[in-house]
mmCIF file of C-alpha atoms in Angstrom:
data_model
loop_
_atom_site.group_PDB
_atom_site.id
_atom_site.type_symbol
_atom_site.label_atom_id
_atom_site.label_comp_id
_atom_site.label_asym_id
_atom_site.label_seq_id
_atom_site.Cartn_x
_atom_site.Cartn_y
_atom_site.Cartn_z
ATOM 1 C CA UNK L 1 114.006 97.300 64.416
ATOM 2 C CA UNK L 2 114.127 98.968 67.835
ATOM 3 C CA UNK L 3 113.347 96.841 70.897
ATOM 4 C CA UNK L 4 111.779 98.095 74.123
ATOM 5 C CA UNK L 5 113.203 96.775 77.386
ATOM 6 C CA UNK L 6 110.293 95.939 79.736
ATOM 7 C CA UNK L 7 112.600 96.330 82.738
ATOM 8 C CA UNK L 8 112.043 100.062 82.420
ATOM 9 C CA UNK L 9 108.256 99.831 82.569
ATOM 10 C CA UNK L 10 108.116 100.014 86.367
ATOM 11 C CA UNK L 11 109.660 103.489 86.360
ATOM 12 C CA UNK L 12 107.405 104.598 83.493
ATOM 13 C CA UNK L 13 104.229 103.402 85.233
ATOM 14 C CA UNK L 14 105.286 105.085 88.483
ATOM 15 C CA UNK L 15 105.905 108.479 86.847
ATOM 16 C CA UNK L 16 102.630 108.158 84.922
ATOM 17 C CA UNK L 17 100.708 107.470 88.137
ATOM 18 C CA UNK L 18 102.526 109.864 90.482
ATOM 19 C CA UNK L 19 102.855 112.801 88.080
ATOM 20 C CA UNK L 20 106.397 113.622 89.188
ATOM 21 C CA UNK L 21 109.793 111.942 89.214
ATOM 22 C CA UNK L 22 110.304 112.490 92.948
ATOM 23 C CA UNK L 23 106.951 110.931 93.934
ATOM 24 C CA UNK L 24 107.494 108.134 91.421
ATOM 25 C CA UNK L 25 110.697 107.143 93.225
ATOM 26 C CA UNK L 26 108.748 106.300 96.379
ATOM 27 C CA UNK L 27 105.997 104.559 94.410
ATOM 28 C CA UNK L 28 108.444 102.369 92.479
ATOM 29 C CA UNK L 29 110.795 101.817 95.465
ATOM 30 C CA UNK L 30 113.660 103.263 93.416
ATOM 31 C CA UNK L 31 115.948 106.232 93.729
ATOM 32 C CA UNK L 32 114.936 109.337 91.788
ATOM 33 C CA UNK L 33 118.164 109.081 89.832
ATOM 34 C CA UNK L 34 117.306 105.544 88.696
ATOM 35 C CA UNK L 35 113.771 106.570 87.770
ATOM 36 C CA UNK L 36 115.188 109.332 85.551
ATOM 37 C CA UNK L 37 117.771 106.917 84.135
ATOM 38 C CA UNK L 38 115.129 104.330 83.208
ATOM 39 C CA UNK L 39 112.831 106.926 81.614
ATOM 40 C CA UNK L 40 115.773 108.288 79.609
ATOM 41 C CA UNK L 41 116.632 104.754 78.454
ATOM 42 C CA UNK L 42 113.027 104.199 77.305
ATOM 43 C CA UNK L 43 112.996 107.528 75.474
ATOM 44 C CA UNK L 44 116.262 106.612 73.746
ATOM 45 C CA UNK L 45 114.869 103.230 72.691
ATOM 46 C CA UNK L 46 111.605 104.713 71.389
ATOM 47 C CA UNK L 47 113.247 107.793 69.944
ATOM 48 C CA UNK L 48 111.050 110.486 71.437
ATOM 49 C CA UNK L 49 110.003 112.159 74.682
ATOM 50 C CA UNK L 50 107.569 110.321 76.966
ATOM 51 C CA UNK L 51 107.103 113.017 79.614
ATOM 52 C CA UNK L 52 107.359 116.795 79.481
ATOM 53 C CA UNK L 53 109.251 118.129 82.509
ATOM 54 C CA UNK L 54 107.289 121.149 83.798
ATOM 55 C CA UNK L 55 107.252 123.139 87.078
ATOM 56 C CA UNK L 56 103.909 121.438 87.831
ATOM 57 C CA UNK L 57 105.349 117.958 87.357
ATOM 58 C CA UNK L 58 105.730 115.333 84.637
ATOM 59 C CA UNK L 59 103.137 115.619 81.851
ATOM 60 C CA UNK L 60 102.731 112.545 79.689
ATOM 61 C CA UNK L 61 103.028 113.031 75.928
ATOM 62 C CA UNK L 62 100.891 111.456 73.203
ATOM 63 C CA UNK L 63 103.585 108.831 72.614
ATOM 64 C CA UNK L 64 103.692 108.219 76.350
ATOM 65 C CA UNK L 65 99.948 107.539 76.350
ATOM 66 C CA UNK L 66 100.415 105.071 73.496
ATOM 67 C CA UNK L 67 103.155 103.328 75.483
ATOM 68 C CA UNK L 68 100.800 103.179 78.477
ATOM 69 C CA UNK L 69 98.216 101.378 76.314
ATOM 70 C CA UNK L 70 100.910 99.060 74.971
ATOM 71 C CA UNK L 71 101.996 98.093 78.494
ATOM 72 C CA UNK L 72 98.422 97.468 79.610
ATOM 73 C CA UNK L 73 97.765 95.281 76.568
ATOM 74 C CA UNK L 74 100.989 93.375 77.129
ATOM 75 C CA UNK L 75 100.132 92.769 80.797
ATOM 76 C CA UNK L 76 96.656 91.559 79.822
ATOM 77 C CA UNK L 77 98.104 89.134 77.251
ATOM 78 C CA UNK L 78 100.595 87.868 79.805
ATOM 79 C CA UNK L 79 97.863 87.269 82.376
ATOM 80 C CA UNK L 80 95.781 85.362 79.850
ATOM 81 C CA UNK L 81 98.760 83.286 78.758
ATOM 82 C CA UNK L 82 99.665 82.301 82.316
ATOM 83 C CA UNK L 83 96.052 81.472 83.134
ATOM 84 C CA UNK L 84 95.824 79.209 80.094
ATOM 85 C CA UNK L 85 99.222 77.674 80.835
ATOM 86 C CA UNK L 86 98.022 76.494 84.215
ATOM 87 C CA UNK L 87 94.697 75.267 82.875
ATOM 88 C CA UNK L 88 92.738 77.934 84.697
ATOM 89 C CA UNK L 89 89.507 79.332 83.348
ATOM 90 C CA UNK L 90 90.042 82.935 82.450
ATOM 91 C CA UNK L 91 87.505 85.108 84.179
ATOM 92 C CA UNK L 92 87.442 88.571 82.632
ATOM 93 C CA UNK L 93 87.723 91.233 85.315
ATOM 94 C CA UNK L 94 85.999 94.570 85.039
ATOM 95 C CA UNK L 95 88.906 96.792 86.019
ATOM 96 C CA UNK L 96 88.149 100.346 87.076
ATOM 97 C CA UNK L 97 90.864 102.786 88.135
ATOM 98 C CA UNK L 98 89.856 105.467 90.638
ATOM 99 C CA UNK L 99 91.983 108.410 91.792
ATOM 100 C CA UNK L 100 91.380 110.189 95.082
ATOM 101 C CA UNK L 101 93.270 112.187 97.719
ATOM 102 C CA UNK L 102 94.544 110.018 100.581
ATOM 103 C CA UNK L 103 92.049 111.665 102.952
ATOM 104 C CA UNK L 104 89.126 110.339 100.898
ATOM 105 C CA UNK L 105 90.232 106.745 101.469
ATOM 106 C CA UNK L 106 88.795 107.091 104.993
ATOM 107 C CA UNK L 107 85.440 108.431 103.847
ATOM 108 C CA UNK L 108 82.582 106.236 105.112
ATOM 109 C CA UNK L 109 81.417 105.891 101.499
ATOM 110 C CA UNK L 110 84.840 104.647 100.372
ATOM 111 C CA UNK L 111 85.021 102.143 103.221
ATOM 112 C CA UNK L 112 81.497 100.917 102.390
ATOM 113 C CA UNK L 113 82.454 100.605 98.712
ATOM 114 C CA UNK L 114 85.284 98.190 99.452
ATOM 115 C CA UNK L 115 82.994 96.053 101.599
ATOM 116 C CA UNK L 116 80.260 95.999 98.951
ATOM 117 C CA UNK L 117 82.779 95.231 96.208
ATOM 118 C CA UNK L 118 83.277 91.759 97.714
ATOM 119 C CA UNK L 119 79.852 90.759 96.371
ATOM 120 C CA UNK L 120 81.056 91.355 92.780
ATOM 121 C CA UNK L 121 83.768 88.839 91.920
ATOM 122 C CA UNK L 122 84.124 90.276 88.408
ATOM 123 C CA UNK L 123 84.892 93.807 89.673
ATOM 124 C CA UNK L 124 88.451 94.973 90.347
ATOM 125 C CA UNK L 125 88.960 98.545 91.624
ATOM 126 C CA UNK L 126 92.474 99.973 91.385
ATOM 127 C CA UNK L 127 92.807 102.959 93.723
ATOM 128 C CA UNK L 128 95.395 105.663 93.016
ATOM 129 C CA UNK L 129 96.126 108.000 95.941
ATOM 130 C CA UNK L 130 97.292 111.310 94.452
ATOM 131 C CA UNK L 131 97.121 115.006 95.216
ATOM 132 C CA UNK L 132 93.691 116.588 94.893
ATOM 133 C CA UNK L 133 94.919 119.167 92.372
ATOM 134 C CA UNK L 134 95.930 116.388 89.958
ATOM 135 C CA UNK L 135 92.657 114.444 89.973
ATOM 136 C CA UNK L 136 91.019 116.328 87.076
ATOM 137 C CA UNK L 137 94.179 116.108 84.967
ATOM 138 C CA UNK L 138 94.373 112.340 85.443
ATOM 139 C CA UNK L 139 90.727 111.878 84.467
ATOM 140 C CA UNK L 140 91.044 114.077 81.380
ATOM 141 C CA UNK L 141 94.222 112.407 80.069
ATOM 142 C CA UNK L 142 92.723 108.942 80.572
ATOM 143 C CA UNK L 143 95.145 107.817 83.285
ATOM 144 C CA UNK L 144 92.174 106.887 85.474
ATOM 145 C CA UNK L 145 88.522 106.108 84.808
ATOM 146 C CA UNK L 146 87.081 107.920 87.812
ATOM 147 C CA UNK L 147 88.129 110.576 90.302
ATOM 148 C CA UNK L 148 86.953 111.857 93.665
ATOM 149 C CA UNK L 149 87.129 115.637 93.349
ATOM 150 C CA UNK L 150 87.118 118.118 96.229
ATOM 151 C CA UNK L 151 87.145 121.136 93.903
ATOM 152 C CA UNK L 152 84.790 121.182 90.913
ATOM 153 C CA UNK L 153 86.268 122.559 87.678
ATOM 154 C CA UNK L 154 83.760 123.297 84.917
ATOM 155 C CA UNK L 155 84.563 121.615 81.590
ATOM 156 C CA UNK L 156 82.330 120.307 78.800
ATOM 157 C CA UNK L 157 84.308 117.078 78.688
ATOM 158 C CA UNK L 158 83.680 116.190 82.333
ATOM 159 C CA UNK L 159 80.699 114.570 84.017
ATOM 160 C CA UNK L 160 80.196 115.210 87.746
ATOM 161 C CA UNK L 161 78.107 113.053 90.084
ATOM 162 C CA UNK L 162 77.405 114.377 93.617
ATOM 163 C CA UNK L 163 79.022 112.120 96.214
ATOM 164 C CA UNK L 164 78.730 113.584 99.713
ATOM 165 C CA UNK L 165 79.592 116.562 101.893
ATOM 166 C CA UNK L 166 82.897 116.755 103.731
ATOM 167 C CA UNK L 167 83.430 118.865 106.860
ATOM 168 C CA UNK L 168 86.734 120.721 107.272
ATOM 169 C CA UNK L 169 88.063 121.385 110.755
ATOM 170 C CA UNK L 170 90.944 123.472 112.112
ATOM 171 C CA UNK L 171 92.583 121.556 114.930
ATOM 172 C CA UNK L 172 95.557 121.657 117.248
ATOM 173 C CA UNK L 173 96.913 120.126 120.409
ATOM 174 C CA UNK L 174 95.029 121.316 123.538
ATOM 175 C CA UNK L 175 98.300 122.921 124.690
ATOM 176 C CA UNK L 176 98.112 125.402 121.782
ATOM 177 C CA UNK L 177 94.702 126.785 122.849
ATOM 178 C CA UNK L 178 93.302 127.011 119.337
ATOM 179 C CA UNK L 179 90.045 128.307 120.833
ATOM 180 C CA UNK L 180 91.773 131.691 121.268
ATOM 181 C CA UNK L 181 92.506 131.978 117.554
ATOM 182 C CA UNK L 182 90.872 134.961 115.853
ATOM 183 C CA UNK L 183 91.348 137.211 112.831
ATOM 184 C CA UNK L 184 93.993 139.285 114.639
ATOM 185 C CA UNK L 185 96.056 136.327 115.919
ATOM 186 C CA UNK L 186 95.796 134.154 112.801
ATOM 187 C CA UNK L 187 99.300 134.970 111.590
ATOM 188 C CA UNK L 188 100.810 134.327 115.012
ATOM 189 C CA UNK L 189 100.046 130.589 115.051
ATOM 190 C CA UNK L 190 102.346 127.939 113.606
ATOM 191 C CA UNK L 191 100.611 125.866 110.937
ATOM 192 C CA UNK L 192 101.397 122.433 109.546
ATOM 193 C CA UNK L 193 100.973 122.152 105.791
ATOM 194 C CA UNK L 194 100.161 119.017 103.780
ATOM 195 C CA UNK L 195 99.230 118.364 100.114
ATOM 196 C CA UNK L 196 95.594 119.509 100.448
ATOM 197 C CA UNK L 197 96.186 122.253 103.034
ATOM 198 C CA UNK L 198 96.015 125.167 100.570
ATOM 199 C CA UNK L 199 92.514 124.274 99.384
ATOM 200 C CA UNK L 200 91.231 123.591 102.913
ATOM 201 C CA UNK L 201 92.652 126.882 104.183
ATOM 202 C CA UNK L 202 91.063 128.873 101.354
ATOM 203 C CA UNK L 203 87.640 127.430 102.208
ATOM 204 C CA UNK L 204 88.167 127.820 105.963
ATOM 205 C CA UNK L 205 89.464 131.408 105.831
ATOM 206 C CA UNK L 206 86.565 132.496 103.620
ATOM 207 C CA UNK L 207 84.071 130.786 105.944
ATOM 208 C CA UNK L 208 85.372 131.995 109.320
ATOM 209 C CA UNK L 209 87.376 135.141 108.508
ATOM 210 C CA UNK L 210 85.970 136.719 105.338
ATOM 211 C CA UNK L 211 87.420 140.057 106.425
ATOM 212 C CA UNK L 212 90.922 138.638 105.854
ATOM 213 C CA UNK L 213 90.407 138.380 102.096
ATOM 214 C CA UNK L 214 94.083 139.013 101.346
ATOM 215 C CA UNK L 215 95.372 136.292 103.643
ATOM 216 C CA UNK L 216 96.505 133.220 101.715
ATOM 217 C CA UNK L 217 98.206 130.012 102.764
ATOM 218 C CA UNK L 218 101.559 131.567 101.809
ATOM 219 C CA UNK L 219 100.866 134.356 104.333
ATOM 220 C CA UNK L 220 100.983 131.930 107.259
ATOM 221 C CA UNK L 221 103.809 130.972 109.569
ATOM 222 C CA UNK L 222 104.656 127.270 109.398
ATOM 223 C CA UNK L 223 105.925 124.925 112.061
ATOM 224 C CA UNK L 224 106.348 122.067 109.613
ATOM 225 C CA UNK L 225 105.463 120.711 106.196
ATOM 226 C CA UNK L 226 104.215 117.139 105.785
ATOM 227 C CA UNK L 227 104.222 115.151 102.555
ATOM 228 C CA UNK L 228 101.027 113.327 103.513
ATOM 229 C CA UNK L 229 97.891 114.149 105.477
ATOM 230 C CA UNK L 230 98.635 111.210 107.807
ATOM 231 C CA UNK L 231 102.026 112.672 108.748
ATOM 232 C CA UNK L 232 100.435 116.111 109.222
ATOM 233 C CA UNK L 233 97.911 114.668 111.686
ATOM 234 C CA UNK L 234 100.725 113.125 113.758
ATOM 235 C CA UNK L 235 102.668 116.401 113.759
ATOM 236 C CA UNK L 236 99.595 118.300 114.980
ATOM 237 C CA UNK L 237 98.832 115.690 117.667
ATOM 238 C CA UNK L 238 102.403 116.137 118.918
ATOM 239 C CA UNK L 239 101.945 119.883 119.293
ATOM 240 C CA UNK L 240 104.046 121.148 116.395
ATOM 241 C CA UNK L 241 101.297 123.406 115.076
ATOM 242 C CA UNK L 242 97.695 123.629 113.935
ATOM 243 C CA UNK L 243 96.274 122.498 110.622
ATOM 244 C CA UNK L 244 93.096 121.823 108.675
ATOM 245 C CA UNK L 245 91.668 118.378 108.006
ATOM 246 C CA UNK L 246 88.463 116.621 106.995
ATOM 247 C CA UNK L 247 86.703 115.702 110.233
ATOM 248 C CA UNK L 248 86.661 111.990 109.432
ATOM 249 C CA UNK L 249 90.498 111.993 109.400
ATOM 250 C CA UNK L 250 90.831 113.245 112.991
ATOM 251 C CA UNK L 251 87.517 112.359 114.618
ATOM 252 C CA UNK L 252 89.103 109.725 116.870
ATOM 253 C CA UNK L 253 91.733 112.188 118.157
ATOM 254 C CA UNK L 254 89.027 114.794 118.804
ATOM 255 C CA UNK L 255 86.889 112.344 120.782
ATOM 256 C CA UNK L 256 89.920 111.201 122.794
ATOM 257 C CA UNK L 257 90.823 114.801 123.641
ATOM 258 C CA UNK L 258 94.208 114.612 121.900
ATOM 259 C CA UNK L 259 93.116 117.363 119.520
ATOM 260 C CA UNK L 260 91.007 120.472 120.017
ATOM 261 C CA UNK L 261 88.978 121.945 117.160
ATOM 262 C CA UNK L 262 88.373 125.598 116.420
ATOM 263 C CA UNK L 263 84.759 126.743 116.717
ATOM 264 C CA UNK L 264 83.174 130.131 116.220
ATOM 265 C CA UNK L 265 79.917 130.594 118.142
ATOM 266 C CA UNK L 266 76.987 131.231 115.847
ATOM 267 C CA UNK L 267 78.879 130.129 112.735
ATOM 268 C CA UNK L 268 77.776 126.849 111.070
ATOM 269 C CA UNK L 269 80.256 124.065 110.368
ATOM 270 C CA UNK L 270 82.284 124.263 107.143
ATOM 271 C CA UNK L 271 81.018 121.785 104.552
ATOM 272 C CA UNK L 272 82.312 121.159 101.045
ATOM 273 C CA UNK L 273 80.652 119.153 98.276
ATOM 274 C CA UNK L 274 82.619 116.163 96.966
ATOM 275 C CA UNK L 275 81.924 114.818 93.480
ATOM 276 C CA UNK L 276 82.778 111.799 91.412
ATOM 277 C CA UNK L 277 84.203 112.939 88.089
ATOM 278 C CA UNK L 278 84.550 111.003 84.840
ATOM 279 C CA UNK L 279 84.860 111.770 81.153
ATOM 280 C CA UNK L 280 81.605 112.800 79.541
ATOM 281 C CA UNK L 281 81.466 110.247 76.726
ATOM 282 C CA UNK L 282 79.417 107.259 75.705
ATOM 283 C CA UNK L 283 82.277 104.750 75.725
ATOM 284 C CA UNK L 284 83.079 103.777 79.304
ATOM 285 C CA UNK L 285 85.028 100.863 80.804
ATOM 286 C CA UNK L 286 82.917 97.936 81.904
ATOM 287 C CA UNK L 287 82.295 98.204 85.619
ATOM 288 C CA UNK L 288 82.553 102.004 85.804
ATOM 289 C CA UNK L 289 78.816 102.571 86.131
ATOM 290 C CA UNK L 290 78.688 99.860 88.809
ATOM 291 C CA UNK L 291 81.429 101.565 90.873
ATOM 292 C CA UNK L 292 79.631 104.917 90.550
ATOM 293 C CA UNK L 293 76.364 103.380 91.730
ATOM 294 C CA UNK L 294 78.051 101.568 94.634
ATOM 295 C CA UNK L 295 79.679 104.805 95.802
ATOM 296 C CA UNK L 296 76.544 106.882 95.324
ATOM 297 C CA UNK L 297 74.357 104.384 97.183
ATOM 298 C CA UNK L 298 76.753 103.758 100.081
ATOM 299 C CA UNK L 299 75.487 105.385 103.267
ATOM 300 C CA UNK L 300 77.685 107.825 105.197
#
């Protein structure tokens, strides 16, 4: 009978959550080579592939999903055993996993949720910070119970709940004079990219410069590429280029005068609808409806 070495579970869980071997290395505090080595060892022990390696990242297989369930069940049994061993009363937690882009963690509604959660001792919210373009995939494959989506994708299997509106702002250091930016000079500015930049730019270009319908994010000149929105903000504050962000991520820098935002007289601000997204089925984890209601009722 084959045995499965639980020492390799950390790498498996990291790849499952991150969606790529490179991102999983940071999440698991391992080298990418060791992550690959541990996944290969698991696949050898089980006798089949756990993740498909694709240009878009690591896609979990059906066997991988079954291993995920096995690990969760094993961790639950271990927790119950240890609680009983120490004579502690086992209080069943309502665990809800929620995926969102890192920028959404600073949303007033998200901040309010974590404060309100303290009143519900039985509720445990596990937050997964991942790229916006992977949110729907994670909800549909069951990796998470709930997602915060910035881009609605129609599908019969998904249920969307309106969350709030998010304003997108183009900003740069005052030394770059972003106020002079126009349709003709757009390609002359250095931009700073980050994981959600492509979506923000598409919305922003359509809103402010509809005449430049053929201009895409790949058309731009870049002064740097950040792996997180936080790093992109710091690069822009230090004058390395301009970029696009949700207002709530840079509001402090704007008020302090460290950043200058682009405005077009007579044009309204750019707003995008955010939604909570979950699977459209009758069987839902305990606590999911409570998290949805807490988020929906939280004031901006």
